[in-house]
Structure formats: C-alpha cells, structure tokens
C-alpha cells in the first residue's frame, strides 16, 4: 500500500533555493573541469608508465632466490601457499588459506519515495510525495521509526558485521608475498560450512530470544541442503556456504539474517613487481607512478599488461564522462535561476527550461572537449614544439612566397616601364 503526501513551496523559497543552486553549480562546474584536466595528465603518465614497464619487465623463476634478481622488475607465476589458519571467531568457521570473508544481509522493510512536482500559476510548486514499501535483503538494518506509514516495523534477529581475514604469510616460490599483493589476489569461492553444534544451538537461542520465543531444551538446527528440522524453534540453518538465522530460508520473514562465507584457497597466481631480497615491492617508474599487478592463474606478462592497459582506459573514459556530466549539470544549475524566475507562468518556464537544458549540455560538452584537448596537448610538450614548428614553417613559407611574388611583380612592372620609355 502506498501513502501520498502533498506540500506546497512558495515562489520566494524557490528563487532562494535556485540562488543557492547557482553557487553549487559553479562548484560542480569547477570540480568537473578539474577532474577532466587531471584525468588527461594522469592518463598520459599511466600510459608512459605502462610502456616503461613493458620495456623493462623480465620473466624470472621464483623457485629459488637469486641476488641477481634484486631490484629487477619481474614477472613470475607460482603457487601462492600459506599455512595460516584463518578463523571467524564469531561463528567458529575457519580454514587454511589466503582469505576468509563474511558477508551479512538483513531482510527488512525498505521505504521508497517518488516525488511528482507541479508548477502553479504565480510561481509556487506543489510536491506530491508517494511512499511505497517493499521487503528486501539489505546490507545494514533499516530504522523504521521514521517511516511515513505504520505497519512496516523492522526487527533484527541477530546483528553482526561484514568481516574479512587475510593471511599474513604467503609463500610464492622461494619468496614471500607482501601484504599489498596478498590483498590484491581475487577469485572468491563459496566455502562449505561446518559450524560446531554448540555454536548452532547458541545462535538458535539468540534468534529465538530476539523473537520472544522461549527455548527450554537444546535444538540442533538442520545442516542438510534440503531437510528442514520439524521444530518450531529451529532458527539456525546451514546450506552450503550460507548460515540462515530465521525460520525458513525459502520464506524469509522481517528480521531474518543470512550470512554467507567465501574464501580464497591457496592457488596459482602471476605477479609483476620489483624483486627485493626475499619479497616484492611496487615498481616506481621514472615519472613517479607506481605499478604492481597480480592475477589468478598462470598468466603471461603481455596478457597482464594488456589487462592493466584496459583497466586504465576504462577509468580514463569513466572520468571523462563523469567530469563532462558534472560540467553540464553545473551549467544547468547556474541557468536554473532563470527558469525559476519564469515559473510565474509555468508554460513559459517549460520552454525556457528546455532551452537552457539544451544549451547547458551543448556548452558543457564543448567546454569539456576543449579542456580535454588542451590538457591532452599540455601533457605532451613535444606536440606543442612540433605544432609551433609547423606553424613557423608554414608562416615562413607563406612569407617567402609572398616576397617572391612581390619581387616578380616589381620586376614585371619595371620591365613594362622600360619598354614604354623606349617607345
């Protein structure tokens, strides 16, 4: 069921808000311009750095340490192995591997709002807000005390946080991986759970207490993939990598909690980084940019560098588009004051709004492209030298051509004059 509320905003308040919006728009315009400019310089530095890495990187065998490799920008593939035991003390879950991750979700009522705005003759505005409610899994409990409509009260059976544990000691051949490379290893896998019975009973009681149910005898929750224990007090269930705290995972209720566990076991990885005596560090390029990369599996250096270049290109375009949108929206907010002033006559304001929106995006895109071009050239000084050289050469050529043409005309005129005098 939806709840609708209507409120009216006066013309003066709208003009005041639009005046404030002008300053916000200026700020957004400047931020967008800054992002676009910095992105072009950074993209050039990243490109130069990747070219330098491609030239210098060498493949090495990490099965045995060598002093000859110290300081070398190296590529290597080997098994990342650890004997570290990672334990989640809250649930008694553990294994030997590189990463153990816990992800928590809560089944809650969520309030969604939708606003419809109608201009009124005289410059005022009527805002109709519709509140709708849906049950969904969310990452944090939602406080329902501020909901517009009663009857959507959120409860929580059990509260805990997301948590990640990383191994500290990971061998890579005869070397050890530093923390920044360990925590760059990706590829989570589902972890099949084996939670101790005592912990399951403890969780079952905790959920029962949260629901106001009294548990007088221990209850062993089902750990089968398909079987659900025929017991009204069984509120803790394990299914593969999921711990479900609620009555039934197939029919969730408000307050239910599901906790999933994933892990990264020991696996083969490929690394590009600078070799130290017994480990690795980030490579520092001549332009001060740093680089290191780790990928799962046995991956050659060309493929790793291609992946790094693709990632750099993706972020370059994300920032280009994001910066351009910020510039366009900023200009539109600056023009919005004119639109608001014209709201006295809604029909006229609609025409002005369409025009200012179109103009804002045209100006914004042109400005953004201009900034990109200027910064792209500024990041490559040699292009400026070449352009100036070309312009100078063309200018000199045109000047010499004009001089030659003028001289020819003068000679022709002198010859004509001489012939006329002879006659």
Coordinates of C-alpha atoms in Angstrom, one line a residue:
X1 CA 0.0 0.0 0.0
X2 CA 1.2 3.5 -0.8
X3 CA 1.0 6.7 1.2
X4 CA 0.8 10.1 -0.5
X5 CA 1.6 13.4 1.0
X6 CA 1.3 16.8 -0.6
X7 CA 3.1 20.0 0.3
X8 CA 3.4 23.5 -1.3
X9 CA 6.6 25.5 -1.8
X10 CA 6.2 29.3 -2.3
X11 CA 7.7 31.3 -5.1
X12 CA 10.2 33.1 -2.8
X13 CA 11.6 29.9 -1.4
X14 CA 12.1 28.5 -4.9
X15 CA 14.0 31.6 -6.0
X16 CA 16.1 31.5 -2.8
X17 CA 16.9 27.8 -3.4
X18 CA 17.8 28.5 -7.0
X19 CA 20.2 31.3 -5.9
X20 CA 22.0 28.8 -3.7
X21 CA 21.9 26.3 -6.6
X22 CA 23.9 28.8 -8.7
X23 CA 26.9 28.6 -6.3
X24 CA 26.6 24.8 -6.1
X25 CA 26.5 24.8 -10.0
X26 CA 29.7 26.9 -10.1
X27 CA 31.4 24.5 -7.7
X28 CA 30.2 21.5 -9.7
X29 CA 31.5 23.1 -13.0
X30 CA 34.9 23.8 -11.4
X31 CA 35.2 20.3 -10.0
X32 CA 34.2 18.7 -13.3
X33 CA 36.7 20.8 -15.1
X34 CA 39.4 19.9 -12.6
X35 CA 38.6 16.2 -12.9
X36 CA 38.7 16.3 -16.7
X37 CA 42.1 18.1 -16.7
X38 CA 43.8 16.0 -14.1
X39 CA 42.5 12.8 -15.8
X40 CA 44.2 13.7 -19.0
X41 CA 47.6 14.3 -17.3
X42 CA 47.2 11.2 -15.2
X43 CA 46.2 9.1 -18.2
X44 CA 49.4 10.2 -20.0
X45 CA 51.5 9.4 -17.0
X46 CA 49.9 6.0 -16.7
X47 CA 50.4 5.3 -20.4
X48 CA 54.1 6.2 -20.1
X49 CA 54.5 4.1 -17.0
X50 CA 52.9 1.0 -18.7
X51 CA 55.2 1.5 -21.7
X52 CA 58.2 1.6 -19.4
X53 CA 57.1 -1.5 -17.6
X54 CA 56.6 -3.3 -20.9
X55 CA 60.2 -2.5 -21.8
X56 CA 61.8 -3.4 -18.5
X57 CA 59.9 -6.4 -17.2
X58 CA 61.6 -9.8 -17.3
X59 CA 60.3 -13.2 -16.5
X60 CA 62.1 -15.0 -13.6
X61 CA 61.9 -18.3 -11.9
X62 CA 60.9 -17.9 -8.2
X63 CA 61.6 -21.5 -7.2
X64 CA 65.0 -20.3 -5.8
X65 CA 66.1 -16.9 -4.7
X66 CA 68.8 -15.2 -6.6
X67 CA 70.7 -12.0 -5.6
X68 CA 70.8 -11.2 -9.4
X69 CA 67.1 -10.6 -9.3
X70 CA 67.2 -7.9 -6.6
X71 CA 65.9 -4.6 -8.0
X72 CA 64.6 -6.3 -11.1
X73 CA 61.1 -5.6 -12.5
X74 CA 60.0 -9.1 -12.7
X75 CA 57.1 -11.3 -13.9
X76 CA 56.6 -14.7 -12.3
X77 CA 54.0 -17.4 -11.9
X78 CA 53.9 -19.8 -9.0
X79 CA 51.6 -21.2 -6.3
X80 CA 50.7 -18.8 -3.5
X81 CA 50.8 -21.0 -0.5
X82 CA 50.2 -20.4 3.2
X83 CA 49.9 -22.3 6.4
X84 CA 48.0 -19.5 8.2
X85 CA 44.8 -20.6 9.8
X86 CA 42.0 -18.0 9.2
X87 CA 39.3 -18.2 11.8
X88 CA 36.0 -16.3 12.2
X89 CA 35.7 -16.4 16.0
X90 CA 32.0 -15.3 16.0
X91 CA 30.8 -18.4 14.2
X92 CA 33.6 -20.9 14.7
X93 CA 34.4 -21.0 10.9
X94 CA 37.9 -21.5 9.8
X95 CA 40.2 -22.9 7.2
X96 CA 43.8 -22.7 5.9
X97 CA 44.1 -20.3 3.0
X98 CA 44.6 -16.8 1.8
X99 CA 41.3 -15.1 2.5
X100 CA 38.1 -15.7 4.6
X101 CA 35.2 -13.3 4.1
X102 CA 31.9 -13.0 5.8
X103 CA 29.0 -11.1 4.2
X104 CA 25.9 -10.2 6.2
X105 CA 22.4 -9.3 4.8
X106 CA 19.2 -8.4 6.7
X107 CA 15.6 -8.9 5.5
X108 CA 14.0 -5.6 6.1
X109 CA 11.2 -3.3 5.1
X110 CA 12.5 -0.5 2.8
X111 CA 10.7 2.8 2.3
X112 CA 10.9 4.1 -1.3
X113 CA 9.9 7.7 -2.2
X114 CA 8.8 9.1 -5.5
X115 CA 8.2 12.8 -6.0
X116 CA 6.0 14.5 -8.6
X117 CA 6.3 18.2 -8.9
X118 CA 3.7 20.5 -10.4
X119 CA 4.2 24.2 -11.1
X120 CA 1.4 26.5 -10.0
X121 CA 0.4 29.8 -11.5
X122 CA 2.2 32.6 -9.6
X123 CA 5.5 30.6 -9.2
X124 CA 4.6 28.2 -6.4
X125 CA 5.1 24.5 -6.6
X126 CA 3.1 21.5 -5.4
X127 CA 5.2 18.5 -4.4
X128 CA 3.4 15.2 -4.3
X129 CA 5.4 12.5 -2.5
X130 CA 4.4 8.9 -2.7
X131 CA 5.8 6.4 -0.2
X132 CA 5.9 2.7 -1.1
X133 CA 7.3 -0.2 0.9
X134 CA 9.0 -3.4 -0.1
X135 CA 10.7 -6.3 1.7
X136 CA 14.3 -6.8 0.5
X137 CA 17.7 -8.0 1.6
X138 CA 19.9 -5.1 2.6
X139 CA 23.5 -4.8 3.9
X140 CA 22.5 -2.8 7.0
X141 CA 19.5 -2.9 9.4
X142 CA 17.0 -0.1 8.5
X143 CA 15.5 2.1 11.2
X144 CA 11.7 2.0 10.5
X145 CA 10.8 4.5 13.3
X146 CA 10.8 7.4 10.7
X147 CA 8.6 5.6 8.1
X148 CA 5.6 7.6 7.0
X149 CA 3.2 4.6 7.2
X150 CA 2.8 2.4 10.3
X151 CA 2.7 -1.4 9.9
X152 CA 6.2 -1.7 8.5
X153 CA 8.2 -2.3 11.6
X154 CA 11.7 -3.7 11.2
X155 CA 13.2 -6.1 13.6
X156 CA 16.5 -7.9 13.6
X157 CA 17.1 -11.5 14.7
X158 CA 20.8 -11.1 15.1
X159 CA 23.3 -8.4 14.4
X160 CA 26.9 -8.7 13.2
X161 CA 29.2 -7.0 10.7
X162 CA 30.9 -8.0 7.5
X163 CA 34.4 -9.2 8.1
X164 CA 37.5 -10.2 6.1
X165 CA 40.5 -12.0 7.3
X166 CA 43.7 -12.2 5.2
X167 CA 46.7 -14.5 5.6
X168 CA 49.8 -12.7 6.7
X169 CA 52.4 -15.2 5.5
X170 CA 52.0 -16.3 1.9
X171 CA 54.9 -18.1 0.1
X172 CA 55.5 -17.5 -3.6
X173 CA 58.1 -20.0 -4.6
X174 CA 61.2 -19.2 -2.5
X175 CA 59.8 -15.7 -1.9
X176 CA 57.0 -14.3 0.2
X177 CA 54.3 -12.0 -1.0
X178 CA 53.9 -8.6 0.7
X179 CA 50.5 -7.6 2.2
X180 CA 49.5 -5.3 -0.8
X181 CA 50.0 -8.2 -3.2
X182 CA 48.2 -10.7 -1.0
X183 CA 45.2 -8.5 -0.7
X184 CA 45.1 -8.0 -4.5
X185 CA 44.5 -11.7 -5.1
X186 CA 40.9 -12.2 -6.3
X187 CA 38.6 -15.0 -7.1
X188 CA 36.4 -15.8 -4.0
X189 CA 35.0 -19.3 -3.8
X190 CA 32.0 -20.5 -1.8
X191 CA 33.1 -22.0 1.5
X192 CA 31.1 -25.1 2.7
X193 CA 30.3 -24.6 6.3
X194 CA 30.8 -26.9 9.3
X195 CA 29.7 -24.8 12.3
X196 CA 30.0 -26.6 15.6
X197 CA 26.8 -27.9 17.2
X198 CA 27.3 -25.8 20.3
X199 CA 27.5 -22.6 18.2
X200 CA 24.4 -23.6 16.2
X201 CA 22.4 -24.0 19.5
X202 CA 23.8 -20.7 20.8
X203 CA 22.7 -18.9 17.6
X204 CA 19.3 -20.7 17.6
X205 CA 18.7 -19.5 21.2
X206 CA 19.8 -15.9 20.3
X207 CA 17.3 -15.7 17.4
X208 CA 14.5 -17.3 19.5
X209 CA 15.1 -14.8 22.2
X210 CA 15.0 -11.9 19.7
X211 CA 11.6 -13.2 18.5
X212 CA 10.4 -13.6 22.1
X213 CA 10.3 -17.4 22.0
X214 CA 11.4 -19.4 24.9
X215 CA 13.8 -22.3 24.2
X216 CA 14.0 -24.8 27.1
X217 CA 15.9 -27.6 25.5
X218 CA 18.9 -27.5 23.1
X219 CA 17.8 -27.7 19.5
X220 CA 20.1 -28.9 16.7
X221 CA 19.5 -26.9 13.6
X222 CA 19.5 -28.7 10.3
X223 CA 22.7 -28.7 8.2
X224 CA 21.2 -30.6 5.3
X225 CA 20.9 -28.9 1.9
X226 CA 17.2 -29.8 1.6
X227 CA 16.0 -31.0 5.1
X228 CA 14.4 -28.6 7.5
X229 CA 14.0 -29.8 11.0
X230 CA 10.4 -30.2 12.1
X231 CA 10.8 -27.9 15.1
X232 CA 9.2 -24.5 15.7
X233 CA 12.3 -23.4 17.5
X234 CA 14.8 -24.2 14.8
X235 CA 16.0 -20.8 13.8
X236 CA 19.6 -21.5 12.6
X237 CA 20.2 -23.3 9.3
X238 CA 23.2 -24.1 7.2
X239 CA 23.0 -24.6 3.5
X240 CA 26.4 -24.9 1.7
X241 CA 28.1 -21.5 2.3
X242 CA 25.1 -19.8 3.9
X243 CA 24.2 -19.5 7.5
X244 CA 20.5 -18.6 7.8
X245 CA 19.1 -17.1 11.0
X246 CA 15.4 -17.3 10.7
X247 CA 12.5 -19.8 10.5
X248 CA 12.8 -20.8 6.9
X249 CA 15.2 -19.6 4.1
X250 CA 12.7 -20.2 1.4
X251 CA 10.1 -17.9 3.0
X252 CA 12.0 -15.1 4.7
X253 CA 10.5 -13.0 7.4
X254 CA 11.3 -9.5 8.5
X255 CA 14.3 -9.7 10.8
X256 CA 15.9 -12.8 9.2
X257 CA 19.6 -12.7 8.7
X258 CA 21.7 -14.5 6.1
X259 CA 25.4 -14.8 6.4
X260 CA 27.5 -16.1 3.5
X261 CA 31.1 -17.2 3.8
X262 CA 33.6 -17.2 0.9
X263 CA 37.3 -17.9 0.7
X264 CA 40.3 -17.8 -1.4
X265 CA 42.3 -21.0 -1.1
X266 CA 45.9 -21.4 -2.0
X267 CA 46.2 -21.1 -5.7
X268 CA 48.5 -20.3 -8.7
X269 CA 49.0 -16.6 -9.3
X270 CA 51.0 -14.4 -11.6
X271 CA 52.8 -11.3 -10.4
X272 CA 54.6 -8.3 -11.9
X273 CA 56.5 -6.3 -9.3
X274 CA 60.0 -5.3 -8.3
X275 CA 62.1 -8.0 -6.6
X276 CA 63.6 -7.4 -3.1
X277 CA 65.8 -9.8 -1.3
X278 CA 63.0 -12.2 -0.2
X279 CA 59.8 -10.4 -1.4
X280 CA 58.4 -7.8 -3.8
X281 CA 57.6 -4.1 -3.8
X282 CA 55.8 -1.8 -6.2
X283 CA 57.8 -0.7 -9.3
X284 CA 58.4 3.1 -9.3
X285 CA 58.6 4.5 -12.8
X286 CA 60.7 7.4 -13.9
X287 CA 57.6 9.7 -13.8
X288 CA 57.0 8.6 -10.1
X289 CA 53.9 6.5 -10.9
X290 CA 54.0 3.1 -9.2
X291 CA 52.9 -0.3 -10.6
X292 CA 52.3 -3.8 -9.5
X293 CA 49.8 -6.4 -10.6
X294 CA 48.7 -9.8 -9.5
X295 CA 46.3 -12.1 -11.4
X296 CA 44.9 -15.6 -10.7
X297 CA 46.4 -18.4 -12.7
X298 CA 49.4 -18.7 -14.9
X299 CA 49.2 -15.5 -17.0
X300 CA 52.0 -14.3 -19.3
X301 CA 53.3 -10.7 -18.9
X302 CA 51.8 -9.5 -22.2
X303 CA 48.3 -10.5 -21.1
X304 CA 48.8 -8.9 -17.7
X305 CA 49.9 -5.7 -19.2
X306 CA 47.0 -5.7 -21.6
X307 CA 44.7 -6.1 -18.7
X308 CA 46.3 -3.2 -16.9
X309 CA 46.0 -1.1 -20.0
X310 CA 42.3 -2.0 -20.4
X311 CA 41.7 -1.1 -16.8
X312 CA 43.5 2.3 -17.3
X313 CA 41.4 3.0 -20.4
X314 CA 38.2 2.1 -18.7
X315 CA 38.9 4.5 -15.8
X316 CA 40.1 7.2 -18.2
X317 CA 36.7 7.2 -20.0
X318 CA 34.7 6.9 -16.8
X319 CA 36.3 10.1 -15.5
X320 CA 36.0 11.8 -18.9
X321 CA 32.2 11.1 -19.0
X322 CA 31.8 11.8 -15.3
X323 CA 33.6 15.1 -15.5
X324 CA 31.6 16.1 -18.5
X325 CA 28.3 15.3 -16.8
X326 CA 29.4 17.3 -13.8
X327 CA 30.2 20.3 -16.0
X328 CA 26.9 20.1 -17.9
X329 CA 24.9 19.7 -14.7
X330 CA 26.8 22.6 -13.1
X331 CA 26.0 24.9 -16.0
X332 CA 22.3 23.7 -15.9
X333 CA 22.1 24.6 -12.2
X334 CA 23.5 28.1 -12.9
X335 CA 20.8 28.6 -15.6
X336 CA 18.2 27.2 -13.3
X337 CA 17.7 30.6 -11.6
X338 CA 16.3 32.0 -14.9
X339 CA 13.9 29.0 -15.1
X340 CA 12.7 29.5 -11.6
X341 CA 12.1 33.3 -12.1
X342 CA 10.0 32.4 -15.1
X343 CA 7.9 29.9 -13.1
X344 CA 5.4 32.7 -12.5
X345 CA 4.0 31.5 -15.9
X346 CA 4.5 27.7 -15.9
X347 CA 4.1 27.4 -19.7
X348 CA 6.9 29.9 -20.4
X349 CA 9.2 28.3 -17.8
X350 CA 8.9 25.0 -19.6
X351 CA 10.1 26.5 -22.8
X352 CA 13.0 28.3 -21.1
X353 CA 13.8 25.1 -19.1
X354 CA 14.1 23.0 -22.4
X355 CA 16.2 25.7 -24.0
X356 CA 18.6 26.2 -21.0
X357 CA 19.0 22.4 -20.6
X358 CA 19.9 22.0 -24.3
X359 CA 22.3 25.0 -24.2
X360 CA 23.8 23.7 -20.9
X361 CA 24.7 20.3 -22.5
X362 CA 26.0 21.9 -25.7
X363 CA 28.2 24.4 -23.8
X364 CA 29.2 21.7 -21.3
X365 CA 30.3 19.2 -24.0
X366 CA 32.2 21.8 -26.0
X367 CA 33.9 23.1 -22.9
X368 CA 34.8 19.6 -21.7
X369 CA 36.2 18.7 -25.1
X370 CA 38.2 21.9 -25.2
X371 CA 39.7 21.2 -21.7
X372 CA 40.5 17.6 -22.8
X373 CA 42.3 18.8 -26.0
X374 CA 44.2 21.5 -24.2
X375 CA 45.3 19.2 -21.3
X376 CA 46.0 16.3 -23.7
X377 CA 48.4 18.6 -25.7
X378 CA 49.8 20.1 -22.5
X379 CA 50.6 16.6 -21.2
X380 CA 52.7 16.1 -24.4
X381 CA 55.0 19.1 -24.6
X382 CA 56.8 17.8 -27.7
X383 CA 53.5 18.2 -29.6
X384 CA 53.5 21.9 -28.7
X385 CA 57.0 22.2 -30.1
X386 CA 56.0 20.4 -33.3
X387 CA 52.9 22.5 -33.7
X388 CA 54.8 25.7 -33.2
X389 CA 57.5 24.4 -35.6
X390 CA 54.9 23.6 -38.2
X391 CA 53.2 27.0 -37.8
X392 CA 56.5 28.7 -38.1
X393 CA 57.5 26.7 -41.2
X394 CA 54.1 27.4 -42.8
X395 CA 54.4 31.1 -41.9
X396 CA 57.9 31.3 -43.3
X397 CA 56.9 29.6 -46.5
X398 CA 53.9 31.9 -46.9
X399 CA 56.2 34.9 -46.2
X400 CA 58.8 33.8 -48.7
X401 CA 56.2 33.0 -51.3
X402 CA 54.7 36.5 -50.8
X403 CA 58.1 38.1 -51.1
X404 CA 58.9 36.2 -54.2
X405 CA 55.6 37.1 -55.7
X406 CA 56.1 40.7 -54.8
X407 CA 59.6 40.7 -56.4
X408 CA 58.3 39.2 -59.6
X409 CA 55.6 41.8 -59.8
X410 CA 58.1 44.6 -59.2
X411 CA 60.4 43.2 -61.9
X412 CA 57.5 42.8 -64.3
X413 CA 56.4 46.4 -63.6
X414 CA 60.0 47.7 -64.2
X415 CA 60.2 45.8 -67.4
X416 CA 56.9 47.2 -68.6
X417 CA 58.0 50.7 -67.7
X418 CA 61.3 50.3 -69.5
X419 CA 59.6 49.2 -72.7
X420 CA 57.2 52.1 -72.5
X421 CA 60.1 54.5 -72.2
X422 CA 61.8 53.1 -75.3
X423 CA 58.7 53.6 -77.3

